[in-house]
Amino acid sequence: MTPPCIILVEPQLDQNIGKVARAMLNFGLTDLRLVRPQTEWHNETARRLSAGAEGVLENARAFDDLMAASFDLHHLYATTARPRDMIKEVLTPREAAPRIFEDVQTRGERVGLLFGPERCGLENQDIALSKAVITVPLNPAFSSLNLAQAVVVVAYEYYQAQGGIPKARAAPAALAPEKDPPATKEELQGFLEQLDQELEKSGYFRAAHRRAVMTQSLHNMFSRMDYTSQEVRTLRGVVAALVNPNGIYSRPKRKRGD
Amino acid sequence: MTPPCIILVEPQLDQNIGKVARAMLNFGLTDLRLVRPQTEWHNETARRLSAGAEGVLENARAFDDLMAASFDLHHLYATTARPRDMIKEVLTPREAAPRIFEDVQTRGERVGLLFGPERCGLENQDIALSKAVITVPLNPAFSSLNLAQAVVVVAYEYYQAQGGIPKARAAPAALAPEKDPPATKEELQGFLEQLDQELEKSGYFRAAHRRAVMTQSLHNMFSRMDYTSQEVRTLRGVVAALVNPNGIYSRPKRKRGD
């Protein structure tokens, strides 16, 4: 299976080609095709802005027209504003990505993702060669998306559809159990009891009826979240330090007679 | 309801600030905050690259530190590579977006989306102040995402979530805003400063190198969860009581001469 290629029609700025190369490689795409490029793309500017994706630039190929550029592909998806005067399915990047993934992965087909010139977008004749249009949902009051950023959004969505989300995630993403296991309820209770006792000693509760309310509120607060064992020990250390300033609260105990 | 703001920590290039402004407005965001910007952002380069989003640049505000930049917010989400040695929930942009939308839309809370410097990403002390980390899934072999493009992905996902989620959702059970509003970062920071000061006085930190690590760990722990204003006042009362047992920490003040 071959990941989609990116086809830029008449790109005008070398820096944009560099940035597109970078964005492509960020999301695992490497096949860049240029239709009638209006600028160099092997130069220093493009290389610098590719930020390490020079390989994508070096392997980029230029073509005279979209037909030639897409000769070996099965489908084109044209990223552009919603076209007027053309009957064509319009998808968001999110809708398009799983379909493209299915083309590529399930059916082994080759797909080109098409982007127009910076200033004017794709022309109807190129859109007409495409299977569907991809339109990025944008603030209607400010809808000119930069070329490289349009590539970012579409490539990002494809990467998501592909399953680009890191696999090795701990079930509750919150904690890193291998290093520091989540606290057990027993550990948390130990801390809460310590806190209750110290607050009792400090006179915090003042009146008996207040005690129940305040205790419940504190327990609620500290039970709402996930702590690790180490964090509960830290909380215990904090309480011990506050009630026993400059004390020996956590120093190793000495034997009698030392 | 206030859409999320974008906070850039030590941005180095004026062009990136311009591009971020453009990407923000593309997805309907307008509140840009800069922490210790290392460059101008009112200049011609930034304006040109904002491509019409000059209003975002003009209204951008600079701050000395993240605490100041986030004083009126309820939650920070830190966009960065998966942090090492820190217990913090890690979300993809797709997982984070509906949660942020819920913070903003359902609960009326204010959210900051945090992005680090171009070359090095966010430092742990800033990540520690955040509720969760957002990590963009990227090609593991080429995972340096450009600053503006990281903003594109996160803002794009927020814009999607904003459009995709049914409006009439029941308020989540955690907090009851009508009775007790969620704590702002300013309130939480007040508590953290109090805690730091009291621990300093108590000799808890013992050595200077330990101070930074311990402080960060505590900030991390208390920034992970949602407190209400009342709960933060309770935490302050607890610390005051522990360091001043049987004290007058929260008794009504008497007039002189009583």
JSON list of C-alpha atoms in Angstrom, two decimals, chain A residues 15 19-29 48-53 92-94 136-149 152-153 156-157 159-161 164-166 168-170 173-176 179-180 195 198-206 210 214 217-218 220-222 224-228 230-232 234-235 237-239 241-247 249-251, chain B residues 15 19-29 49-53 82 84-95 136-149 152-153 156-157 159-161 174-175 195 198-206 210 214 217-218 220-222 224-228 230-232 234-235 237-239 241-247 249-252:
[
{"chain": "A", "resi": 15, "resn": "GLN", "atom": "CA", "xyz": [9.24, 28.74, 1.22]},
{"chain": "A", "resi": 19, "resn": "LYS", "atom": "CA", "xyz": [6.96, 24.07, 4.60]},
{"chain": "A", "resi": 20, "resn": "VAL", "atom": "CA", "xyz": [4.73, 21.61, 2.79]},
{"chain": "A", "resi": 21, "resn": "ALA", "atom": "CA", "xyz": [7.61, 19.10, 2.73]},
{"chain": "A", "resi": 22, "resn": "ARG", "atom": "CA", "xyz": [8.01, 19.50, 6.48]},
{"chain": "A", "resi": 23, "resn": "ALA", "atom": "CA", "xyz": [4.31, 19.08, 7.15]},
{"chain": "A", "resi": 24, "resn": "MET", "atom": "CA", "xyz": [4.17, 16.02, 4.92]},
{"chain": "A", "resi": 25, "resn": "LEU", "atom": "CA", "xyz": [6.97, 14.26, 6.72]},
{"chain": "A", "resi": 26, "resn": "ASN", "atom": "CA", "xyz": [5.46, 15.21, 10.08]},
{"chain": "A", "resi": 27, "resn": "PHE", "atom": "CA", "xyz": [2.52, 13.05, 9.12]},
{"chain": "A", "resi": 28, "resn": "GLY", "atom": "CA", "xyz": [4.44, 10.34, 7.35]},
{"chain": "A", "resi": 29, "resn": "LEU", "atom": "CA", "xyz": [3.93, 11.40, 3.71]},
{"chain": "A", "resi": 48, "resn": "ARG", "atom": "CA", "xyz": [15.73, 25.60, 5.38]},
{"chain": "A", "resi": 49, "resn": "LEU", "atom": "CA", "xyz": [11.96, 25.71, 5.76]},
{"chain": "A", "resi": 50, "resn": "SER", "atom": "CA", "xyz": [11.68, 21.98, 5.27]},
{"chain": "A", "resi": 51, "resn": "ALA", "atom": "CA", "xyz": [13.51, 21.79, 8.61]},
{"chain": "A", "resi": 52, "resn": "GLY", "atom": "CA", "xyz": [15.02, 18.42, 7.92]},
{"chain": "A", "resi": 53, "resn": "ALA", "atom": "CA", "xyz": [12.60, 17.08, 5.31]},
{"chain": "A", "resi": 92, "resn": "THR", "atom": "CA", "xyz": [-14.51, 18.00, 5.45]},
{"chain": "A", "resi": 93, "resn": "PRO", "atom": "CA", "xyz": [-10.98, 16.69, 6.05]},
{"chain": "A", "resi": 94, "resn": "ARG", "atom": "CA", "xyz": [-12.43, 14.57, 8.83]},
{"chain": "A", "resi": 136, "resn": "VAL", "atom": "CA", "xyz": [-11.52, 22.83, 5.59]},
{"chain": "A", "resi": 137, "resn": "PRO", "atom": "CA", "xyz": [-14.19, 24.33, 7.85]},
{"chain": "A", "resi": 138, "resn": "LEU", "atom": "CA", "xyz": [-13.02, 27.85, 8.62]},
{"chain": "A", "resi": 139, "resn": "ASN", "atom": "CA", "xyz": [-14.17, 31.06, 10.26]},
{"chain": "A", "resi": 140, "resn": "PRO", "atom": "CA", "xyz": [-16.44, 32.46, 7.51]},
{"chain": "A", "resi": 141, "resn": "ALA", "atom": "CA", "xyz": [-15.16, 35.94, 8.28]},
{"chain": "A", "resi": 142, "resn": "PHE", "atom": "CA", "xyz": [-11.52, 34.95, 7.70]},
{"chain": "A", "resi": 143, "resn": "SER", "atom": "CA", "xyz": [-11.22, 31.93, 5.52]},
{"chain": "A", "resi": 144, "resn": "SER", "atom": "CA", "xyz": [-7.94, 32.25, 3.65]},
{"chain": "A", "resi": 145, "resn": "LEU", "atom": "CA", "xyz": [-5.92, 29.29, 4.83]},
{"chain": "A", "resi": 146, "resn": "ASN", "atom": "CA", "xyz": [-2.22, 29.28, 4.08]},
{"chain": "A", "resi": 147, "resn": "LEU", "atom": "CA", "xyz": [-1.14, 26.57, 1.62]},
{"chain": "A", "resi": 148, "resn": "ALA", "atom": "CA", "xyz": [1.16, 24.76, 4.04]},
{"chain": "A", "resi": 149, "resn": "GLN", "atom": "CA", "xyz": [-1.47, 24.95, 6.75]},
{"chain": "A", "resi": 152, "resn": "VAL", "atom": "CA", "xyz": [-1.14, 20.29, 7.67]},
{"chain": "A", "resi": 153, "resn": "VAL", "atom": "CA", "xyz": [-4.84, 19.87, 8.31]},
{"chain": "A", "resi": 156, "resn": "TYR", "atom": "CA", "xyz": [-3.02, 15.43, 10.01]},
{"chain": "A", "resi": 157, "resn": "GLU", "atom": "CA", "xyz": [-6.48, 14.00, 9.43]},
{"chain": "A", "resi": 159, "resn": "TYR", "atom": "CA", "xyz": [-2.56, 10.39, 9.88]},
{"chain": "A", "resi": 160, "resn": "GLN", "atom": "CA", "xyz": [-5.35, 10.20, 12.44]},
{"chain": "A", "resi": 161, "resn": "ALA", "atom": "CA", "xyz": [-7.45, 7.95, 10.22]},
{"chain": "A", "resi": 164, "resn": "GLY", "atom": "CA", "xyz": [-1.36, 7.68, 13.94]},
{"chain": "A", "resi": 165, "resn": "ILE", "atom": "CA", "xyz": [-2.25, 7.93, 17.56]},
{"chain": "A", "resi": 166, "resn": "PRO", "atom": "CA", "xyz": [0.54, 6.45, 19.62]},
{"chain": "A", "resi": 168, "resn": "ALA", "atom": "CA", "xyz": [1.46, 2.46, 23.76]},
{"chain": "A", "resi": 169, "resn": "ARG", "atom": "CA", "xyz": [-0.77, 4.54, 25.94]},
{"chain": "A", "resi": 170, "resn": "ALA", "atom": "CA", "xyz": [-1.44, 3.74, 29.53]},
{"chain": "A", "resi": 173, "resn": "ALA", "atom": "CA", "xyz": [-3.59, 8.45, 30.21]},
{"chain": "A", "resi": 174, "resn": "ALA", "atom": "CA", "xyz": [-3.11, 10.42, 33.37]},
{"chain": "A", "resi": 175, "resn": "LEU", "atom": "CA", "xyz": [-0.44, 8.51, 35.14]},
{"chain": "A", "resi": 176, "resn": "ALA", "atom": "CA", "xyz": [2.73, 6.67, 34.29]},
{"chain": "A", "resi": 179, "resn": "LYS", "atom": "CA", "xyz": [7.39, 4.57, 37.17]},
{"chain": "A", "resi": 180, "resn": "ASP", "atom": "CA", "xyz": [5.04, 5.65, 39.86]},
{"chain": "A", "resi": 195, "resn": "LEU", "atom": "CA", "xyz": [-4.83, 15.72, 57.74]},
{"chain": "A", "resi": 198, "resn": "GLU", "atom": "CA", "xyz": [-3.59, 17.66, 62.43]},
{"chain": "A", "resi": 199, "resn": "LEU", "atom": "CA", "xyz": [-6.50, 19.95, 61.70]},
{"chain": "A", "resi": 200, "resn": "GLU", "atom": "CA", "xyz": [-8.22, 18.71, 64.87]},
{"chain": "A", "resi": 201, "resn": "LYS", "atom": "CA", "xyz": [-5.11, 19.51, 66.88]},
{"chain": "A", "resi": 202, "resn": "SER", "atom": "CA", "xyz": [-4.82, 22.91, 65.27]},
{"chain": "A", "resi": 203, "resn": "GLY", "atom": "CA", "xyz": [-8.32, 23.86, 66.26]},
{"chain": "A", "resi": 204, "resn": "TYR", "atom": "CA", "xyz": [-9.38, 24.22, 62.65]},
{"chain": "A", "resi": 205, "resn": "PHE", "atom": "CA", "xyz": [-12.80, 22.68, 63.08]},
{"chain": "A", "resi": 206, "resn": "ARG", "atom": "CA", "xyz": [-13.77, 24.85, 66.04]},
{"chain": "A", "resi": 210, "resn": "ARG", "atom": "CA", "xyz": [-18.50, 22.20, 61.41]},
{"chain": "A", "resi": 214, "resn": "MET", "atom": "CA", "xyz": [-15.36, 20.51, 56.59]},
{"chain": "A", "resi": 217, "resn": "SER", "atom": "CA", "xyz": [-15.42, 18.87, 51.81]},
{"chain": "A", "resi": 218, "resn": "LEU", "atom": "CA", "xyz": [-11.72, 18.07, 52.16]},
{"chain": "A", "resi": 220, "resn": "ASN", "atom": "CA", "xyz": [-14.24, 15.25, 48.41]},
{"chain": "A", "resi": 221, "resn": "MET", "atom": "CA", "xyz": [-11.58, 17.59, 47.14]},
{"chain": "A", "resi": 222, "resn": "PHE", "atom": "CA", "xyz": [-8.71, 15.15, 47.53]},
{"chain": "A", "resi": 224, "resn": "ARG", "atom": "CA", "xyz": [-11.77, 13.72, 43.03]},
{"chain": "A", "resi": 225, "resn": "MET", "atom": "CA", "xyz": [-8.44, 13.26, 41.39]},
{"chain": "A", "resi": 226, "resn": "ASP", "atom": "CA", "xyz": [-5.92, 10.58, 40.67]},
{"chain": "A", "resi": 227, "resn": "TYR", "atom": "CA", "xyz": [-2.74, 10.78, 42.70]},
{"chain": "A", "resi": 228, "resn": "THR", "atom": "CA", "xyz": [0.26, 8.55, 42.50]},
{"chain": "A", "resi": 230, "resn": "GLN", "atom": "CA", "xyz": [4.60, 9.26, 45.51]},
{"chain": "A", "resi": 231, "resn": "GLU", "atom": "CA", "xyz": [2.30, 12.24, 45.37]},
{"chain": "A", "resi": 232, "resn": "VAL", "atom": "CA", "xyz": [0.37, 11.07, 48.41]},
{"chain": "A", "resi": 234, "resn": "THR", "atom": "CA", "xyz": [4.51, 14.25, 49.17]},
{"chain": "A", "resi": 235, "resn": "LEU", "atom": "CA", "xyz": [1.20, 15.50, 50.55]},
{"chain": "A", "resi": 237, "resn": "GLY", "atom": "CA", "xyz": [5.37, 15.36, 53.92]},
{"chain": "A", "resi": 238, "resn": "VAL", "atom": "CA", "xyz": [3.84, 18.76, 53.29]},
{"chain": "A", "resi": 239, "resn": "VAL", "atom": "CA", "xyz": [1.42, 18.43, 56.19]},
{"chain": "A", "resi": 241, "resn": "ALA", "atom": "CA", "xyz": [6.42, 20.03, 57.56]},
{"chain": "A", "resi": 242, "resn": "LEU", "atom": "CA", "xyz": [3.73, 22.63, 58.09]},
{"chain": "A", "resi": 243, "resn": "VAL", "atom": "CA", "xyz": [2.87, 21.40, 61.58]},
{"chain": "A", "resi": 244, "resn": "ASN", "atom": "CA", "xyz": [6.43, 20.79, 62.57]},
{"chain": "A", "resi": 245, "resn": "PRO", "atom": "CA", "xyz": [8.56, 23.57, 61.12]},
{"chain": "A", "resi": 246, "resn": "ASN", "atom": "CA", "xyz": [12.28, 22.93, 61.07]},
{"chain": "A", "resi": 247, "resn": "GLY", "atom": "CA", "xyz": [11.45, 19.61, 62.52]},
{"chain": "A", "resi": 249, "resn": "TYR", "atom": "CA", "xyz": [9.61, 15.16, 60.17]},
{"chain": "A", "resi": 250, "resn": "SER", "atom": "CA", "xyz": [11.23, 13.10, 57.51]},
{"chain": "A", "resi": 251, "resn": "ARG", "atom": "CA", "xyz": [14.78, 12.60, 58.60]},
{"chain": "B", "resi": 15, "resn": "GLN", "atom": "CA", "xyz": [6.93, 35.73, 11.41]},
{"chain": "B", "resi": 19, "resn": "LYS", "atom": "CA", "xyz": [1.32, 33.11, 11.26]},
{"chain": "B", "resi": 20, "resn": "VAL", "atom": "CA", "xyz": [-0.16, 32.14, 14.60]},
{"chain": "B", "resi": 21, "resn": "ALA", "atom": "CA", "xyz": [-2.46, 35.19, 14.43]},
{"chain": "B", "resi": 22, "resn": "ARG", "atom": "CA", "xyz": [-3.62, 34.09, 11.00]},
{"chain": "B", "resi": 23, "resn": "ALA", "atom": "CA", "xyz": [-4.23, 30.51, 12.08]},
{"chain": "B", "resi": 24, "resn": "MET", "atom": "CA", "xyz": [-6.11, 31.71, 15.16]},
{"chain": "B", "resi": 25, "resn": "LEU", "atom": "CA", "xyz": [-8.48, 33.87, 13.18]},
{"chain": "B", "resi": 26, "resn": "ASN", "atom": "CA", "xyz": [-8.96, 31.09, 10.63]},
{"chain": "B", "resi": 27, "resn": "PHE", "atom": "CA", "xyz": [-10.50, 29.10, 13.42]},
{"chain": "B", "resi": 28, "resn": "GLY", "atom": "CA", "xyz": [-12.28, 31.94, 15.17]},
{"chain": "B", "resi": 29, "resn": "LEU", "atom": "CA", "xyz": [-9.82, 32.66, 18.00]},
{"chain": "B", "resi": 49, "resn": "LEU", "atom": "CA", "xyz": [2.31, 36.99, 7.65]},
{"chain": "B", "resi": 50, "resn": "SER", "atom": "CA", "xyz": [-0.89, 37.49, 9.58]},
{"chain": "B", "resi": 51, "resn": "ALA", "atom": "CA", "xyz": [-2.44, 37.94, 6.13]},
{"chain": "B", "resi": 52, "resn": "GLY", "atom": "CA", "xyz": [-5.27, 40.10, 7.37]},
{"chain": "B", "resi": 53, "resn": "ALA", "atom": "CA", "xyz": [-5.39, 39.07, 11.02]},
{"chain": "B", "resi": 82, "resn": "ARG", "atom": "CA", "xyz": [4.92, 14.05, 25.99]},
{"chain": "B", "resi": 84, "resn": "ARG", "atom": "CA", "xyz": [9.15, 13.11, 30.92]},
{"chain": "B", "resi": 85, "resn": "ASP", "atom": "CA", "xyz": [9.27, 12.85, 34.64]},
{"chain": "B", "resi": 86, "resn": "MET", "atom": "CA", "xyz": [5.96, 14.54, 35.18]},
{"chain": "B", "resi": 87, "resn": "ILE", "atom": "CA", "xyz": [2.62, 13.08, 36.12]},
{"chain": "B", "resi": 88, "resn": "LYS", "atom": "CA", "xyz": [0.21, 14.77, 33.78]},
{"chain": "B", "resi": 89, "resn": "GLU", "atom": "CA", "xyz": [-2.61, 13.59, 31.61]},
{"chain": "B", "resi": 90, "resn": "VAL", "atom": "CA", "xyz": [-1.61, 13.47, 27.94]},
{"chain": "B", "resi": 91, "resn": "LEU", "atom": "CA", "xyz": [-4.30, 14.04, 25.32]},
{"chain": "B", "resi": 92, "resn": "THR", "atom": "CA", "xyz": [-4.33, 14.17, 21.56]},
{"chain": "B", "resi": 93, "resn": "PRO", "atom": "CA", "xyz": [-5.79, 17.37, 20.09]},
{"chain": "B", "resi": 94, "resn": "ARG", "atom": "CA", "xyz": [-8.85, 15.33, 19.16]},
{"chain": "B", "resi": 95, "resn": "GLU", "atom": "CA", "xyz": [-9.32, 14.10, 22.70]},
{"chain": "B", "resi": 136, "resn": "VAL", "atom": "CA", "xyz": [0.00, 16.08, 18.43]},
{"chain": "B", "resi": 137, "resn": "PRO", "atom": "CA", "xyz": [0.48, 12.56, 17.08]},
{"chain": "B", "resi": 138, "resn": "LEU", "atom": "CA", "xyz": [3.36, 12.79, 14.63]},
{"chain": "B", "resi": 139, "resn": "ASN", "atom": "CA", "xyz": [5.62, 10.62, 12.54]},
{"chain": "B", "resi": 140, "resn": "PRO", "atom": "CA", "xyz": [8.02, 9.35, 15.21]},
{"chain": "B", "resi": 141, "resn": "ALA", "atom": "CA", "xyz": [10.89, 9.68, 12.76]},
{"chain": "B", "resi": 142, "resn": "PHE", "atom": "CA", "xyz": [10.19, 13.38, 12.13]},
{"chain": "B", "resi": 143, "resn": "SER", "atom": "CA", "xyz": [8.31, 14.95, 14.93]},
{"chain": "B", "resi": 144, "resn": "SER", "atom": "CA", "xyz": [9.36, 18.60, 15.06]},
{"chain": "B", "resi": 145, "resn": "LEU", "atom": "CA", "xyz": [6.14, 20.44, 14.35]},
{"chain": "B", "resi": 146, "resn": "ASN", "atom": "CA", "xyz": [6.40, 24.12, 13.47]},
{"chain": "B", "resi": 147, "resn": "LEU", "atom": "CA", "xyz": [4.90, 26.45, 16.09]},
{"chain": "B", "resi": 148, "resn": "ALA", "atom": "CA", "xyz": [2.22, 27.93, 13.83]},
{"chain": "B", "resi": 149, "resn": "GLN", "atom": "CA", "xyz": [1.33, 24.48, 12.56]},
{"chain": "B", "resi": 152, "resn": "VAL", "atom": "CA", "xyz": [-3.29, 25.16, 13.40]},
{"chain": "B", "resi": 153, "resn": "VAL", "atom": "CA", "xyz": [-3.90, 21.60, 14.52]},
{"chain": "B", "resi": 156, "resn": "TYR", "atom": "CA", "xyz": [-8.66, 23.31, 14.03]},
{"chain": "B", "resi": 157, "resn": "GLU", "atom": "CA", "xyz": [-9.69, 20.59, 16.43]},
{"chain": "B", "resi": 159, "resn": "TYR", "atom": "CA", "xyz": [-13.21, 24.57, 15.83]},
{"chain": "B", "resi": 160, "resn": "GLN", "atom": "CA", "xyz": [-14.39, 21.08, 14.90]},
{"chain": "B", "resi": 161, "resn": "ALA", "atom": "CA", "xyz": [-15.49, 20.32, 18.45]},
{"chain": "B", "resi": 174, "resn": "ALA", "atom": "CA", "xyz": [-18.11, 17.76, 39.01]},
{"chain": "B", "resi": 175, "resn": "LEU", "atom": "CA", "xyz": [-18.78, 21.39, 39.71]},
{"chain": "B", "resi": 195, "resn": "LEU", "atom": "CA", "xyz": [1.98, 27.09, 50.34]},
{"chain": "B", "resi": 198, "resn": "GLU", "atom": "CA", "xyz": [4.94, 28.39, 54.45]},
{"chain": "B", "resi": 199, "resn": "LEU", "atom": "CA", "xyz": [6.96, 25.41, 53.28]},
{"chain": "B", "resi": 200, "resn": "GLU", "atom": "CA", "xyz": [9.97, 27.67, 52.87]},
{"chain": "B", "resi": 201, "resn": "LYS", "atom": "CA", "xyz": [9.55, 28.92, 56.43]},
{"chain": "B", "resi": 202, "resn": "SER", "atom": "CA", "xyz": [9.09, 25.40, 57.71]},
{"chain": "B", "resi": 203, "resn": "GLY", "atom": "CA", "xyz": [12.39, 24.25, 56.26]},
{"chain": "B", "resi": 204, "resn": "TYR", "atom": "CA", "xyz": [10.63, 21.74, 54.03]},
{"chain": "B", "resi": 205, "resn": "PHE", "atom": "CA", "xyz": [12.82, 22.35, 51.02]},
{"chain": "B", "resi": 206, "resn": "ARG", "atom": "CA", "xyz": [16.07, 21.86, 52.93]},
{"chain": "B", "resi": 210, "resn": "ARG", "atom": "CA", "xyz": [15.31, 20.38, 46.02]},
{"chain": "B", "resi": 214, "resn": "MET", "atom": "CA", "xyz": [9.44, 19.98, 45.03]},
{"chain": "B", "resi": 217, "resn": "SER", "atom": "CA", "xyz": [5.76, 18.68, 41.82]},
{"chain": "B", "resi": 218, "resn": "LEU", "atom": "CA", "xyz": [3.31, 20.46, 44.12]},
{"chain": "B", "resi": 220, "resn": "ASN", "atom": "CA", "xyz": [1.70, 20.01, 39.09]},
{"chain": "B", "resi": 221, "resn": "MET", "atom": "CA", "xyz": [-0.40, 18.15, 41.61]},
{"chain": "B", "resi": 222, "resn": "PHE", "atom": "CA", "xyz": [-2.66, 21.07, 42.43]},
{"chain": "B", "resi": 224, "resn": "ARG", "atom": "CA", "xyz": [-4.21, 18.93, 37.52]},
{"chain": "B", "resi": 225, "resn": "MET", "atom": "CA", "xyz": [-7.65, 19.24, 38.95]},
{"chain": "B", "resi": 226, "resn": "ASP", "atom": "CA", "xyz": [-10.62, 21.56, 38.98]},
{"chain": "B", "resi": 227, "resn": "TYR", "atom": "CA", "xyz": [-11.23, 23.41, 42.21]},
{"chain": "B", "resi": 228, "resn": "THR", "atom": "CA", "xyz": [-13.99, 25.80, 43.02]},
{"chain": "B", "resi": 230, "resn": "GLN", "atom": "CA", "xyz": [-14.56, 27.99, 47.83]},
{"chain": "B", "resi": 231, "resn": "GLU", "atom": "CA", "xyz": [-12.30, 24.96, 47.74]},
{"chain": "B", "resi": 232, "resn": "VAL", "atom": "CA", "xyz": [-9.24, 27.09, 47.16]},
{"chain": "B", "resi": 234, "resn": "THR", "atom": "CA", "xyz": [-10.60, 26.01, 52.12]},
{"chain": "B", "resi": 235, "resn": "LEU", "atom": "CA", "xyz": [-7.11, 24.93, 51.11]},
{"chain": "B", "resi": 237, "resn": "GLY", "atom": "CA", "xyz": [-7.57, 27.91, 55.53]},
{"chain": "B", "resi": 238, "resn": "VAL", "atom": "CA", "xyz": [-6.09, 24.47, 56.00]},
{"chain": "B", "resi": 239, "resn": "VAL", "atom": "CA", "xyz": [-2.54, 25.68, 55.46]},
{"chain": "B", "resi": 241, "resn": "ALA", "atom": "CA", "xyz": [-4.51, 26.41, 60.44]},
{"chain": "B", "resi": 242, "resn": "LEU", "atom": "CA", "xyz": [-1.65, 23.92, 60.21]},
{"chain": "B", "resi": 243, "resn": "VAL", "atom": "CA", "xyz": [1.05, 26.56, 60.57]},
{"chain": "B", "resi": 244, "resn": "ASN", "atom": "CA", "xyz": [-0.80, 28.51, 63.21]},
{"chain": "B", "resi": 245, "resn": "PRO", "atom": "CA", "xyz": [-2.51, 26.05, 65.50]},
{"chain": "B", "resi": 246, "resn": "ASN", "atom": "CA", "xyz": [-5.15, 27.47, 67.77]},
{"chain": "B", "resi": 247, "resn": "GLY", "atom": "CA", "xyz": [-4.47, 30.70, 66.04]},
{"chain": "B", "resi": 249, "resn": "TYR", "atom": "CA", "xyz": [-6.29, 32.63, 61.34]},
{"chain": "B", "resi": 250, "resn": "SER", "atom": "CA", "xyz": [-9.89, 32.89, 60.39]},
{"chain": "B", "resi": 251, "resn": "ARG", "atom": "CA", "xyz": [-11.71, 34.25, 63.36]},
{"chain": "B", "resi": 252, "resn": "PRO", "atom": "CA", "xyz": [-13.58, 37.49, 62.85]}
]
